[in-house]
């Protein structure tokens, strides 16, 4: 592939965000050096740090930097310190504004078990051995996260509501991504909703079936979200691609990540109609371990690999990062979150911190 120049907006954020991003940038630099690309980084304040500096979680001028870049790489936002700020100023609002501002409606969250970490899964071995390799395609800029939020007091009683609203257009575009994603994999799509209770889910189910005839090669099934939560731990091997609305996807993707061993390993991509995306690990800012060099940077490192692949079309470059991560795990290196539980298994493992992890993976890029 010919050498390219790419502008990347970098959001370090709060908690462990800066540590995991620093390691990831070293790895991107290594890729740039090896393949002759130039990556230039622009710092963007978002989350708690932006509240402290600018009085709001994502000032417009910061969002503009993201929009003018070729893609956005994000660590994590939020923390105890900002828990009591008013709802519309919370660090998480910055994240929602970023996703909406970038038009990133399609969030892709893979749940795949690394063979080296199979024993870290809390599921029984016979369930894990059947295979865990599925993707959650989560709608990201609609539904209850973005519907009207209201708090009011009527006759001395406090009320609050959050509106879960979807248009058929919003449902259609994300479900098409679900079908397209399944088409490139094992051609099985499970649409997850709560159509036994919610009107928004009944519309969802109707729309997904209306467009299904455009994808005759993909097998479509429906599942209620509560059942899905159960099936993910009962028999995750049944899933290939799950497509679902924003909040269901938020909850199910945490569950799905956990059965693969650690939430610290899972990357994500969020894309709209173009090639610009937001790439972030699915874990949070983990304030309890922030600044202690304990975090696992792999979720972010793999998010950068997704950015290279999906936004920049750099397939070999992405593969070389993924291979380096695999070699690192093969060599027995483990951050605290993926350390095996038994002494027996721990014998073959080497405990490392965040910075050593990043350095080892950078060195393994061949
Ligand atoms: C995620 C996070 C966010 C979400 C929070 C931090 C707003 O949990 O990316 O899954 O709910 O989308
Ligand atoms: Mg979440």
PDB file of N, CA and C and ligand atoms in Angstrom, residues 109 138 145 250-251 253-254 282, ligand 2:
ATOM      1  N   UNK A 109     -18.991  -4.036  18.083  1.00  0.00           N
ATOM      2  CA  UNK A 109     -18.264  -4.537  19.258  1.00  0.00           C
ATOM      3  C   UNK A 109     -18.064  -6.047  19.180  1.00  0.00           C
ATOM      4  N   UNK A 138     -24.359  -2.286  17.444  1.00  0.00           N
ATOM      5  CA  UNK A 138     -25.210  -1.498  18.330  1.00  0.00           C
ATOM      6  C   UNK A 138     -25.565  -0.162  17.680  1.00  0.00           C
ATOM      7  N   UNK A 145     -31.102   6.993  24.772  1.00  0.00           N
ATOM      8  CA  UNK A 145     -29.995   7.892  25.096  1.00  0.00           C
ATOM      9  C   UNK A 145     -30.245   9.299  24.554  1.00  0.00           C
ATOM     10  N   UNK A 250     -25.603  -1.556  24.675  1.00  0.00           N
ATOM     11  CA  UNK A 250     -24.683  -1.145  25.741  1.00  0.00           C
ATOM     12  C   UNK A 250     -24.576  -2.263  26.775  1.00  0.00           C
ATOM     13  N   UNK A 251     -25.725  -2.757  27.194  1.00  0.00           N
ATOM     14  CA  UNK A 251     -25.755  -3.751  28.271  1.00  0.00           C
ATOM     15  C   UNK A 251     -25.221  -5.099  27.780  1.00  0.00           C
ATOM     16  N   UNK A 253     -23.242  -5.740  25.359  1.00  0.00           N
ATOM     17  CA  UNK A 253     -21.823  -5.776  24.978  1.00  0.00           C
ATOM     18  C   UNK A 253     -20.912  -5.864  26.202  1.00  0.00           C
ATOM     19  N   UNK A 254     -21.334  -5.329  27.339  1.00  0.00           N
ATOM     20  CA  UNK A 254     -20.550  -5.556  28.560  1.00  0.00           C
ATOM     21  C   UNK A 254     -20.598  -7.031  28.946  1.00  0.00           C
ATOM     22  N   UNK A 282     -14.061  -0.728  24.905  1.00  0.00           N
ATOM     23  CA  UNK A 282     -15.419  -0.637  25.449  1.00  0.00           C
ATOM     24  C   UNK A 282     -15.437  -0.470  26.969  1.00  0.00           C
TER      25      UNK A 282
HETATM   26 MG1  LIG B   2     -21.240   0.545  28.109  1.00  0.00          MG
END
